[in-house]
Amino acid sequence: MSVAFTEDLARPELGADTVDVRTARPAEARSRTMEFLGCGHTMTVDDHVEDFDAAVSWRRVGGVGVLRSRYRAPVTVTCTPPIPWVTISFVPRGAVSFAASGRSVVGDRARGVVLDYAERVDMRWRPGTEQFMVAMERERLERGLRGLVEDVPDTPLVFEPGLDVDGGGRAVIGAVASLRALLAHSPGQVPAVLAGEVEHAVVTALLLGTRHNHRERIFRRSPPAPRRVLRRVLDLVESAHHSTLTVADLAACAGTSERALHAAFRRELGTTPMGYLRGRRLEAAREDLLAAEPGEGVAAVAMRHGFSHLGRFAAAYRARFGETPSSTLRR
């Protein structure tokens, strides 16, 4: 016997940026999770379970969210479209079985799982399982795809579910590690510049590092953007290098794909679009250090210009200007 928690709640809009839930009541775990994910689901728990105990936390940065979940009891969660997310699930402890479209895959320490929720998904959690899930807005992924291809895709993204953690999924693991580091170093609000860069990194890694129906289209040969287009992008960088620009924003300004823009930057400037943008941010940080008010520190200036790791900022700064940020500040 089992008990299903399926109260008929309206599907809300995508909810809060930060939520922490610890509860012994399955209905509360279900309804609170539904609040911030913006999609409905059914949770089924064996009726003989007395010690349910769920711990769920959620943190959202732009179009990317991180969900940590642990259920002490065995549960089954059923998600039914429409769902605005594509998710990557990592299972450091225990195992979760995911079934969708007549296929089944198990997520555990060696295997992640990518889900696009085109159809109903059933998740079966073993007792004591812990899951770390990255959720990306589908619209954000589709916008990223349009930036990587010359022709506009005419069909939605469909992902293959398996992700080898130690093999082809390493690029995705690296991007997710950057996201986790950003959240660990930003207990409050994440600076917009950093949020944009990390979001773009996760989206790009997922599109390039996993198997989906548009993968071959991404890797077709693409001609570089013409010089006049590059000039337009450089003008944008000069006027707004302090803002939350991403490669996708630069490509949209150019009216071309991200790949074509990368090729143009390599050909004309010997760098990447983001490399050029970071260089301008370093220069802007130097200007702020030279004009800093008494009491303002290097860390505050670095964070304001999108550099969350002070050691890396100092190394990049010294390589570019031949002195440390603190030396510039003292002058």
Coordinates of C-alpha atoms in Angstrom, one line a residue:
M1 CA 0.0 0.0 0.0
S2 CA 1.1 3.6 -0.6
V3 CA -0.2 7.1 -0.1
A4 CA -0.2 9.6 -3.0
F5 CA -0.1 13.3 -2.4
T6 CA -1.7 14.8 -5.5
E7 CA -3.7 17.8 -4.3
D8 CA -5.0 19.8 -7.3
L9 CA -3.0 23.0 -7.1
A10 CA -2.7 25.4 -9.9
R11 CA 0.6 25.5 -11.6
P12 CA 2.4 28.7 -10.3
E13 CA 4.9 30.9 -12.1
L14 CA 8.6 30.2 -11.4
G15 CA 8.9 31.0 -7.8
A16 CA 11.4 32.2 -5.2
D17 CA 15.2 32.4 -5.7
T18 CA 16.1 30.8 -2.4
V19 CA 14.1 28.2 -0.5
D20 CA 15.0 25.7 2.3
V21 CA 12.5 23.0 3.4
R22 CA 12.9 20.5 6.2
T23 CA 9.8 18.5 6.9
A24 CA 8.4 15.1 8.1
R25 CA 5.2 15.7 6.1
P26 CA 5.2 14.4 2.4
A27 CA 2.4 16.8 1.4
E28 CA 4.5 19.8 2.6
A29 CA 7.6 18.6 0.8
R30 CA 5.6 18.2 -2.4
S31 CA 3.7 21.6 -2.3
R32 CA 6.8 23.6 -1.3
T33 CA 8.9 22.1 -4.1
M34 CA 6.1 22.8 -6.5
E35 CA 6.1 26.5 -5.4
F36 CA 9.6 27.3 -6.6
L37 CA 9.9 24.9 -9.6
G38 CA 6.6 26.2 -11.1
C39 CA 5.4 22.8 -12.1
G40 CA 3.1 20.2 -10.6
H41 CA 4.0 16.7 -9.5
T42 CA 2.7 13.7 -7.6
M43 CA 4.6 12.2 -4.7
T44 CA 3.9 8.6 -3.5
V45 CA 5.2 7.3 -0.2
D46 CA 4.7 3.8 1.2
D47 CA 2.0 4.0 3.9
H48 CA 4.0 2.1 6.5
V49 CA 6.7 4.7 6.5
E50 CA 6.7 6.5 9.8
D51 CA 10.0 8.5 9.5
F52 CA 9.6 10.4 6.2
D53 CA 12.0 13.3 6.8
A54 CA 12.7 15.3 3.6
A55 CA 15.3 18.0 3.2
V56 CA 15.0 20.2 0.1
S57 CA 16.9 23.4 -0.8
W58 CA 16.7 25.6 -3.9
R59 CA 18.9 28.5 -5.2
R60 CA 18.2 30.3 -8.4
V61 CA 20.7 32.4 -10.4
G62 CA 19.1 33.9 -13.5
G63 CA 17.8 31.2 -15.7
V64 CA 19.6 28.4 -13.8
G65 CA 18.6 26.8 -10.5
V66 CA 20.2 24.3 -8.1
L67 CA 18.0 21.9 -6.2
R68 CA 19.4 19.7 -3.4
S69 CA 17.0 16.9 -2.2
R70 CA 17.2 14.1 0.3
Y71 CA 14.4 11.7 1.2
R72 CA 14.9 9.3 4.1
A73 CA 12.0 7.1 2.9
P74 CA 11.5 5.5 -0.5
V75 CA 9.4 7.8 -2.7
T76 CA 8.1 8.0 -6.2
V77 CA 7.8 11.4 -7.9
T78 CA 5.8 11.8 -11.1
C79 CA 6.2 15.0 -13.2
T80 CA 3.8 15.8 -16.0
P81 CA 4.3 18.4 -18.7
P82 CA 4.2 21.3 -19.3
I83 CA 7.5 21.8 -17.3
P84 CA 9.6 24.9 -18.1
W85 CA 12.9 23.2 -17.2
V86 CA 15.6 20.9 -18.6
T87 CA 17.4 19.3 -15.7
I88 CA 20.7 17.5 -15.0
S89 CA 20.5 15.2 -11.9
F90 CA 23.6 14.0 -10.0
V91 CA 23.2 11.4 -7.3
P92 CA 26.2 11.3 -4.9
R93 CA 24.4 8.9 -2.5
G94 CA 21.9 6.2 -3.2
A95 CA 20.2 5.9 -6.6
V96 CA 17.2 7.2 -8.5
S97 CA 15.5 5.4 -11.4
F98 CA 14.1 7.7 -14.1
A99 CA 11.5 6.5 -16.5
A100 CA 10.2 8.5 -19.5
S101 CA 9.1 7.8 -23.1
G102 CA 9.3 4.1 -22.5
R103 CA 13.0 4.3 -21.5
S104 CA 14.6 3.9 -18.1
V105 CA 17.9 5.1 -16.7
V106 CA 19.4 5.0 -13.2
G107 CA 21.2 8.0 -11.8
D108 CA 24.0 7.2 -9.3
R109 CA 27.6 8.2 -8.4
A110 CA 28.8 7.3 -11.9
R111 CA 25.9 8.4 -14.1
G112 CA 24.1 11.7 -14.3
V113 CA 20.7 12.0 -16.0
V114 CA 19.5 14.7 -18.4
L115 CA 15.7 15.2 -18.6
D116 CA 13.8 17.5 -21.0
Y117 CA 10.3 16.6 -19.7
A118 CA 8.7 16.3 -23.2
E119 CA 6.6 13.5 -21.7
R120 CA 5.7 12.3 -18.2
V121 CA 8.7 11.3 -16.0
D122 CA 8.6 8.9 -13.1
M123 CA 11.4 9.1 -10.5
R124 CA 11.8 6.3 -8.0
W125 CA 14.1 7.2 -5.0
R126 CA 15.7 4.5 -2.9
P127 CA 15.8 5.2 0.9
G128 CA 18.4 7.7 2.0
T129 CA 19.1 9.0 -1.6
E130 CA 20.6 12.4 -2.0
Q131 CA 20.3 14.3 -5.3
F132 CA 21.9 17.5 -6.7
M133 CA 20.0 18.8 -9.6
V134 CA 20.7 21.7 -12.0
A135 CA 17.6 23.1 -13.7
M136 CA 17.8 25.3 -16.8
E137 CA 14.9 27.2 -18.2
R138 CA 14.1 25.6 -21.5
E139 CA 13.7 29.0 -23.2
R140 CA 17.2 29.9 -22.1
L141 CA 18.6 26.7 -23.6
E142 CA 16.7 27.2 -26.9
R143 CA 18.1 30.8 -27.1
G144 CA 21.6 29.4 -26.5
L145 CA 21.1 26.8 -29.3
R146 CA 20.0 29.6 -31.7
G147 CA 23.3 31.3 -30.9
L148 CA 25.3 28.3 -31.9
V149 CA 23.8 27.5 -35.3
E150 CA 23.3 29.5 -38.4
D151 CA 19.8 28.2 -39.3
V152 CA 17.0 28.6 -36.8
P153 CA 16.0 25.1 -35.4
D154 CA 12.5 24.1 -36.4
T155 CA 12.0 21.4 -33.7
P156 CA 12.4 21.5 -29.9
L157 CA 15.4 20.2 -28.1
V158 CA 15.2 16.5 -27.2
F159 CA 18.0 15.1 -25.0
E160 CA 19.3 11.6 -24.5
P161 CA 19.0 10.9 -20.8
G162 CA 22.4 9.3 -19.8
L163 CA 25.4 11.4 -18.8
D164 CA 28.7 9.6 -18.1
V165 CA 30.1 11.6 -15.1
D166 CA 33.7 10.4 -15.8
G167 CA 33.5 10.4 -19.6
G168 CA 31.8 12.8 -22.1
G169 CA 30.0 14.7 -19.3
R170 CA 33.2 16.3 -18.0
A171 CA 32.5 19.6 -19.7
V172 CA 29.1 19.7 -18.0
I173 CA 30.7 18.7 -14.7
G174 CA 33.2 21.6 -15.0
A175 CA 30.5 24.2 -15.7
V176 CA 28.3 22.9 -12.8
A177 CA 31.4 23.0 -10.5
S178 CA 31.8 26.7 -11.4
L179 CA 28.1 27.3 -10.6
R180 CA 28.5 25.6 -7.2
A181 CA 31.6 27.6 -6.4
L182 CA 29.8 30.8 -7.3
L183 CA 26.9 29.9 -4.9
A184 CA 29.3 28.9 -2.2
H185 CA 31.1 32.3 -2.4
S186 CA 27.9 34.3 -2.7
P187 CA 25.6 33.6 0.2
G188 CA 23.6 36.7 -0.6
Q189 CA 22.7 38.1 -4.0
V190 CA 25.0 37.0 -6.8
P191 CA 26.5 39.8 -8.8
A192 CA 24.7 40.1 -12.1
V193 CA 27.9 40.0 -14.2
L194 CA 28.9 36.7 -12.6
A195 CA 25.4 35.2 -12.8
G196 CA 25.3 35.9 -16.5
E197 CA 28.7 34.3 -17.2
V198 CA 28.0 31.2 -15.2
E199 CA 24.6 30.7 -16.6
H200 CA 26.0 31.0 -20.1
A201 CA 28.8 28.4 -19.3
V202 CA 26.2 25.9 -18.0
V203 CA 24.0 26.3 -21.0
T204 CA 26.8 26.0 -23.5
A205 CA 28.3 23.0 -21.8
L206 CA 25.0 21.2 -21.9
L207 CA 24.5 22.0 -25.6
L208 CA 28.0 21.0 -26.5
G209 CA 28.7 18.1 -24.0
T210 CA 25.5 16.0 -24.2
R211 CA 23.7 14.1 -26.9
H212 CA 20.6 15.7 -28.3
N213 CA 18.7 16.0 -31.6
H214 CA 20.5 19.2 -32.7
R215 CA 24.1 18.2 -31.9
E216 CA 25.2 17.6 -35.5
R217 CA 23.8 21.0 -36.5
I218 CA 25.9 22.8 -33.9
F219 CA 29.2 21.2 -35.2
R220 CA 28.7 22.1 -38.9
R221 CA 31.3 24.4 -40.3
S222 CA 30.3 28.0 -39.9
P223 CA 31.9 31.1 -41.6
P224 CA 33.2 33.9 -39.4
A225 CA 31.3 37.1 -39.0
P226 CA 32.4 39.9 -41.4
R227 CA 34.5 42.8 -40.1
R228 CA 31.7 45.3 -40.0
V229 CA 29.8 43.0 -37.6
L230 CA 32.8 42.8 -35.4
R231 CA 33.0 46.6 -35.2
R232 CA 29.4 46.7 -34.0
V233 CA 30.2 44.3 -31.2
L234 CA 33.3 46.2 -30.1
D235 CA 31.3 49.4 -30.0
L236 CA 28.8 47.6 -27.7
V237 CA 31.6 46.3 -25.4
E238 CA 33.1 49.8 -25.1
S239 CA 29.7 51.3 -24.2
A240 CA 28.6 48.6 -21.8
H241 CA 31.5 46.5 -20.7
H242 CA 30.5 46.9 -17.1
S243 CA 27.0 45.3 -17.6
T244 CA 25.9 41.7 -17.7
L245 CA 26.9 41.0 -21.3
T246 CA 27.3 37.4 -22.4
V247 CA 28.5 35.9 -25.6
A248 CA 24.8 35.3 -26.5
D249 CA 24.2 39.1 -26.1
L250 CA 27.2 39.9 -28.3
A251 CA 26.1 37.4 -31.0
A252 CA 22.5 38.9 -30.9
C253 CA 24.0 42.4 -31.4
A254 CA 26.0 41.1 -34.3
G255 CA 23.0 39.2 -35.8
T256 CA 25.1 36.1 -36.2
S257 CA 25.9 32.9 -34.3
E258 CA 28.2 32.6 -31.4
R259 CA 30.5 30.3 -33.4
A260 CA 30.8 32.8 -36.2
L261 CA 31.5 35.6 -33.7
H262 CA 34.2 33.5 -32.0
A263 CA 35.9 32.9 -35.4
A264 CA 35.8 36.6 -36.2
F265 CA 37.4 37.5 -32.8
R266 CA 40.1 34.8 -33.3
R267 CA 40.8 36.0 -36.8
E268 CA 40.9 39.8 -36.1
L269 CA 42.0 40.1 -32.5
G270 CA 43.6 36.7 -31.5
T271 CA 41.2 36.3 -28.6
T272 CA 37.7 35.2 -27.7
P273 CA 34.7 37.5 -27.2
M274 CA 34.6 36.8 -23.5
G275 CA 38.4 37.2 -23.3
Y276 CA 38.1 40.6 -24.9
L277 CA 35.2 41.5 -22.5
R278 CA 37.2 40.4 -19.5
G279 CA 40.1 42.5 -20.6
R280 CA 37.9 45.6 -20.7
R281 CA 36.5 44.7 -17.3
L282 CA 40.1 44.5 -15.9
E283 CA 40.7 48.0 -17.4
A284 CA 37.6 49.3 -15.8
A285 CA 38.5 47.7 -12.4
R286 CA 41.9 49.5 -12.7
E287 CA 40.2 52.8 -13.3
D288 CA 38.1 52.2 -10.1
L289 CA 41.1 51.2 -8.1
L290 CA 43.0 54.4 -9.1
A291 CA 39.9 56.5 -8.2
A292 CA 38.9 54.5 -5.1
E293 CA 37.5 56.3 -2.0
P294 CA 39.3 55.8 1.3
G295 CA 38.3 52.5 2.9
E296 CA 37.3 50.8 -0.3
G297 CA 39.1 47.5 -0.8
V298 CA 40.2 45.4 -3.8
A299 CA 37.6 42.7 -3.1
A300 CA 34.7 45.2 -3.5
V301 CA 36.1 46.5 -6.8
A302 CA 36.7 43.0 -8.1
M303 CA 33.2 41.8 -7.3
R304 CA 31.7 45.0 -8.9
H305 CA 33.3 44.1 -12.2
G306 CA 32.4 40.4 -12.2
F307 CA 35.5 38.8 -10.6
S308 CA 34.4 36.5 -7.7
H309 CA 37.7 34.8 -7.1
L310 CA 40.1 37.3 -5.7
G311 CA 43.2 35.2 -6.3
R312 CA 42.4 34.7 -10.0
F313 CA 41.5 38.4 -10.3
A314 CA 44.9 39.4 -8.9
A315 CA 46.8 37.0 -11.2
A316 CA 45.0 38.3 -14.3
Y317 CA 45.4 41.9 -13.2
R318 CA 49.2 41.5 -12.6
A319 CA 49.6 39.7 -15.9
R320 CA 47.9 42.6 -17.7
F321 CA 49.3 45.6 -15.9
G322 CA 52.5 44.4 -14.3
E323 CA 51.5 45.1 -10.7
T324 CA 49.0 43.8 -8.1
P325 CA 45.6 45.4 -7.6
S326 CA 46.6 46.4 -4.0
S327 CA 49.6 48.3 -5.4
T328 CA 47.4 50.2 -7.8
L329 CA 45.0 50.9 -4.9
R330 CA 47.8 52.3 -2.7
R331 CA 48.7 54.8 -5.4

